[in-house]
């Protein structure tokens, strides 16, 4: 039987701002699972754009630049809307949208047989929809997440997985791959589509490449110089460089689908690449959220535009099946100790790594 301590190691986010807002502690109370919840001993976590964005308040409508411009110091004019839901964030908060581990205890109403299961937590979690439409929260934003030795999560949002992969490898999947598979699922990527993927060397980008290939698509990925071989190695059929003139390289109306998490200055080219009746899907804007949009590019070509944050249960279950069947592979770029979270986030912001930055938690 696993002995559960009273205190744990973890990282508190103490407010919006720079790296100084990340506080490593060794005496955080271990949470107790409430009714309908499980307690997970976290083996490993991973760093994502959403962790950076939440720390610096990038979701505030006052912020118009890309993530990296405020990644180290934060932004000056962040309102209380600097969270996924546009509501005031509660501090201190244990972040961490990505994590993998083992259930060690359950709350009332949860089957005791779940104790001992290896699990991943769905990063973007469903809540009852309102008159405004789909409602959801993000693990590590509206509730405490995986940047600690233990975390609680809803039983319904905690998915068992049967895999020989390590916790470090499994920790790369929930946020990036969950986001990516939901985007591919929602856009409807199919066999023989030509799919153009921005940011193809990052966590979500590398996931999108693999998931589009699983569906039989041809993939063109955008990378930084020096990243070509790795991106081609996990499935891309062709690569272009960030800063290239995409229309000049590929020609107008040359792709069926664009999957984007960058936006920024190159965005107007993306709609020009799409064929008539093409599909544009977006799940991020790390290059900057404010773009020049000629509406005629959309309506004169009968384009469909998709935005996604919410992760459907069906797409997340499909992702788990892909992992268990070995159809997709984790891309671990570098590992850090949880206490070195600032160094891990600096490495993430450098954009020099292909794949995910992982935090070792269990042996801290």
Coordinates of N, CA, C and O in Angstrom, one line a residue, residues 263-341:
X263 N 0.1 32.1 -36.1 CA -0.5 33.4 -36.5 C 0.7 34.3 -36.8 O 1.6 34.0 -37.5
X264 N 0.6 35.6 -36.3 CA 1.7 36.5 -36.5 C 1.8 37.1 -37.9 O 0.8 37.1 -38.6
X265 N 2.9 37.6 -38.3 CA 3.0 38.4 -39.5 C 2.8 37.6 -40.8 O 2.4 38.2 -41.8
X266 N 3.1 36.3 -40.8 CA 3.0 35.5 -42.0 C 1.5 35.0 -42.2 O 1.3 34.4 -43.2
X267 N 0.6 35.4 -41.3 CA -0.7 34.8 -41.4 C -1.4 35.0 -42.7 O -2.1 34.1 -43.2
X268 N -1.4 36.2 -43.3 CA -2.1 36.4 -44.6 C -1.8 35.4 -45.7 O -2.6 35.1 -46.5
X269 N -0.6 34.9 -45.6 CA -0.2 33.9 -46.6 C -1.0 32.6 -46.5 O -1.2 31.9 -47.5
X270 N -1.4 32.3 -45.3 CA -1.9 31.0 -45.0 C -3.3 30.8 -45.8 O -3.5 29.7 -46.3
X271 N -4.1 31.8 -45.8 CA -5.4 31.7 -46.5 C -5.2 31.7 -48.0 O -5.9 31.0 -48.7
X272 N -4.1 32.3 -48.5 CA -3.8 32.3 -49.9 C -3.3 30.9 -50.3 O -3.5 30.5 -51.5
X273 N -2.7 30.2 -49.4 CA -2.3 28.8 -49.8 C -3.5 27.8 -50.0 O -3.3 26.9 -50.7
X274 N -4.6 28.1 -49.3 CA -5.7 27.2 -49.3 C -6.4 27.2 -50.7 O -6.7 28.2 -51.3
X275 N -6.8 25.9 -51.1 CA -7.6 25.8 -52.3 C -9.0 26.3 -52.0 O -9.4 26.5 -50.8
X276 N -9.8 26.4 -53.0 CA -11.2 26.7 -52.8 C -11.8 25.6 -52.1 O -11.6 24.4 -52.3
X277 N -12.6 26.0 -51.1 CA -13.3 25.0 -50.2 C -12.3 24.4 -49.2 O -12.7 23.5 -48.5
X278 N -11.1 25.1 -49.0 CA -10.2 24.6 -48.0 C -10.5 24.9 -46.6 O -11.5 25.6 -46.3
X279 N -9.7 24.3 -45.7 CA -10.0 24.5 -44.2 C -8.8 25.0 -43.5 O -7.7 24.5 -43.7
X280 N -9.1 26.0 -42.6 CA -8.0 26.6 -41.8 C -8.4 26.3 -40.3 O -9.5 26.6 -39.9
X281 N -7.5 25.6 -39.6 CA -7.7 25.4 -38.2 C -6.6 26.0 -37.3 O -5.5 26.0 -37.7
X282 N -7.0 26.6 -36.2 CA -6.1 27.3 -35.4 C -6.2 26.9 -33.9 O -7.4 26.7 -33.4
X283 N -5.1 26.7 -33.2 CA -5.2 26.4 -31.8 C -4.1 27.1 -31.0 O -3.8 26.8 -29.8
X284 N -3.6 28.2 -31.6 CA -2.6 29.0 -30.8 C -2.2 30.2 -31.7 O -2.5 30.3 -32.9
X285 N -1.4 31.1 -31.0 CA -1.0 32.3 -31.7 C 0.3 32.8 -31.1 O 0.5 34.0 -30.8
X286 N 1.3 31.9 -31.1 CA 2.6 32.2 -30.4 C 3.4 33.3 -31.1 O 4.2 34.0 -30.5
X287 N 3.1 33.5 -32.4 CA 3.8 34.6 -33.1 C 3.1 35.9 -33.0 O 3.6 36.9 -33.6
X288 N 2.0 36.0 -32.3 CA 1.2 37.2 -32.2 C -0.2 37.0 -32.6 O -0.5 36.5 -33.6
X289 N -1.2 37.4 -31.7 CA -2.6 37.1 -31.9 C -3.3 38.1 -32.9 O -4.4 37.8 -33.4
X290 N -2.7 39.3 -33.2 CA -3.3 40.3 -34.0 C -2.8 40.1 -35.4 O -1.6 40.3 -35.7
X291 N -3.7 39.8 -36.4 CA -3.2 39.6 -37.8 C -4.0 40.4 -38.8 O -5.0 41.0 -38.5
X292 N -3.4 40.6 -40.0 CA -4.1 41.3 -41.1 C -5.0 40.3 -41.8 O -4.4 39.3 -42.4
X293 N -6.3 40.4 -41.8 CA -7.2 39.4 -42.3 C -8.0 40.1 -43.4 O -8.9 41.0 -43.2
X294 N -7.8 39.7 -44.7 CA -8.6 40.2 -45.8 C -9.8 39.2 -45.9 O -9.6 38.0 -46.3
X295 N -10.9 39.6 -45.5 CA -12.1 38.8 -45.4 C -12.4 38.2 -46.8 O -13.0 37.1 -46.9
X296 N -12.0 38.8 -47.9 CA -12.3 38.3 -49.2 C -11.6 37.0 -49.4 O -12.1 36.1 -50.2
X297 N -10.4 36.8 -48.8 CA -9.8 35.5 -48.9 C -10.6 34.4 -48.4 O -10.5 33.2 -48.9
X298 N -11.5 34.6 -47.4 CA -12.3 33.6 -46.8 C -13.6 33.4 -47.7 O -13.9 32.2 -48.0
X299 N -14.3 34.4 -48.0 CA -15.6 34.2 -48.6 C -15.6 33.9 -50.1 O -16.4 33.1 -50.6
X300 N -14.6 34.5 -50.8 CA -14.5 34.2 -52.2 C -14.0 32.8 -52.5 O -14.2 32.4 -53.7
X301 N -13.4 32.2 -51.6 CA -12.9 30.9 -51.8 C -13.7 29.8 -51.0 O -13.3 28.6 -50.9
X302 N -14.8 30.2 -50.4 CA -15.6 29.3 -49.6 C -14.8 28.5 -48.6 O -15.0 27.3 -48.4
X303 N -14.0 29.2 -47.8 CA -13.1 28.6 -46.8 C -13.9 28.3 -45.6 O -14.9 29.0 -45.2
X304 N -13.5 27.3 -44.8 CA -14.0 27.0 -43.5 C -12.9 27.3 -42.5 O -11.8 26.8 -42.6
X305 N -13.3 28.0 -41.4 CA -12.3 28.4 -40.4 C -12.7 27.7 -39.1 O -13.9 27.8 -38.6
X306 N -11.7 27.1 -38.4 CA -12.0 26.4 -37.1 C -11.1 26.8 -36.1 O -9.8 26.9 -36.3
X307 N -11.6 27.2 -34.9 CA -10.8 27.4 -33.7 C -11.1 26.4 -32.7 O -12.2 25.9 -32.6
X308 N -10.1 26.0 -31.9 CA -10.3 24.9 -30.9 C -9.5 25.1 -29.7 O -8.3 25.4 -29.8
X309 N -10.2 25.0 -28.6 CA -9.5 24.9 -27.3 C -10.0 23.6 -26.6 O -9.3 22.8 -26.1
X310 N -11.3 23.4 -26.6 CA -12.0 22.3 -26.0 C -11.5 21.0 -26.6 O -11.3 20.9 -27.8
X311 N -11.3 20.0 -25.8 CA -10.9 18.6 -26.3 C -12.1 17.7 -26.1 O -12.5 17.4 -24.9
X312 N -12.6 17.1 -27.1 CA -13.7 16.2 -27.0 C -13.2 14.9 -26.3 O -12.1 14.5 -26.5
X313 N -14.1 14.2 -25.6 CA -13.8 12.9 -25.0 C -13.4 12.0 -26.1 O -12.5 11.2 -26.0
X314 N -14.2 12.0 -27.2 CA -13.9 11.0 -28.3 C -12.5 11.2 -28.9 O -11.8 10.2 -29.1
X315 N -12.1 12.4 -29.1 CA -10.7 12.7 -29.7 C -9.7 12.3 -28.7 O -8.6 11.8 -29.1
X316 N -9.9 12.5 -27.4 CA -8.9 12.1 -26.4 C -8.8 10.6 -26.2 O -7.7 10.0 -26.1
X317 N -9.9 9.9 -26.3 CA -9.9 8.5 -26.3 C -9.2 7.9 -27.5 O -8.5 6.9 -27.4
X318 N -9.4 8.5 -28.7 CA -8.7 8.1 -29.9 C -7.2 8.3 -29.7 O -6.4 7.4 -30.1
X319 N -6.8 9.4 -29.1 CA -5.4 9.7 -28.9 C -4.8 8.5 -28.0 O -3.7 8.0 -28.3
X320 N -5.5 8.1 -26.9 CA -5.0 7.1 -26.1 C -4.8 5.8 -26.9 O -3.8 5.1 -26.7
X321 N -5.8 5.5 -27.7 CA -5.7 4.3 -28.6 C -4.5 4.3 -29.5 O -3.7 3.3 -29.7
X322 N -4.2 5.5 -30.1 CA -3.0 5.7 -30.9 C -1.7 5.4 -30.1 O -0.8 4.8 -30.6
X323 N -1.7 5.9 -28.9 CA -0.5 5.7 -28.1 C -0.3 4.2 -27.7 O 0.8 3.6 -27.9
X324 N -1.4 3.6 -27.3 CA -1.4 2.2 -26.9 C -1.0 1.3 -28.1 O -0.3 0.3 -28.0
X325 N -1.4 1.7 -29.3 CA -1.1 0.9 -30.5 C 0.2 1.3 -31.2 O 0.6 0.7 -32.2
X326 N 0.9 2.2 -30.6 CA 2.2 2.6 -31.1 C 2.2 3.4 -32.4 O 3.2 3.5 -33.1
X327 N 1.1 4.0 -32.7 CA 0.9 4.7 -34.0 C 1.6 6.1 -33.9 O 1.9 6.7 -34.9
X328 N 1.7 6.7 -32.7 CA 2.4 7.9 -32.5 C 3.5 7.8 -31.5 O 3.4 6.9 -30.6
X329 N 4.5 8.6 -31.6 CA 5.7 8.5 -30.7 C 5.9 9.8 -29.9 O 5.7 10.9 -30.5
X330 N 6.3 9.7 -28.6 CA 6.6 10.9 -27.9 C 7.9 11.5 -28.4 O 8.8 10.8 -28.9
X331 N 8.0 12.8 -28.4 CA 9.2 13.5 -28.8 C 9.7 14.3 -27.6 O 9.2 15.4 -27.3
X332 N 10.6 13.7 -26.8 CA 11.2 14.4 -25.6 C 12.4 15.1 -26.0 O 13.4 14.5 -26.5
X333 N 12.4 16.4 -25.9 CA 13.5 17.2 -26.3 C 14.6 17.3 -25.2 O 15.8 17.1 -25.5
X334 N 14.2 17.5 -24.0 CA 15.1 17.6 -22.9 C 14.4 17.5 -21.5 O 13.2 17.8 -21.5
X335 N 15.1 16.9 -20.5 CA 14.5 16.7 -19.2 C 15.1 17.6 -18.2 O 16.3 17.9 -18.2
X336 N 14.3 18.2 -17.3 CA 14.8 19.0 -16.1 C 14.1 18.5 -14.9 O 13.1 17.8 -14.9
X337 N 14.7 18.8 -13.7 CA 14.1 18.5 -12.4 C 13.0 19.6 -12.2 O 13.1 20.7 -12.7
X338 N 12.0 19.3 -11.4 CA 10.9 20.2 -11.2 C 11.5 21.5 -10.5 O 11.0 22.6 -10.8
X339 N 12.5 21.3 -9.7 CA 13.0 22.5 -9.0 C 13.8 23.4 -10.0 O 14.0 24.6 -9.7
X340 N 14.1 22.9 -11.2 CA 14.7 23.7 -12.2 C 13.7 24.3 -13.2 O 14.0 24.4 -14.4
X341 N 12.5 24.5 -12.8 CA 11.4 24.9 -13.7 C 11.8 26.2 -14.5 O 11.4 26.3 -15.7

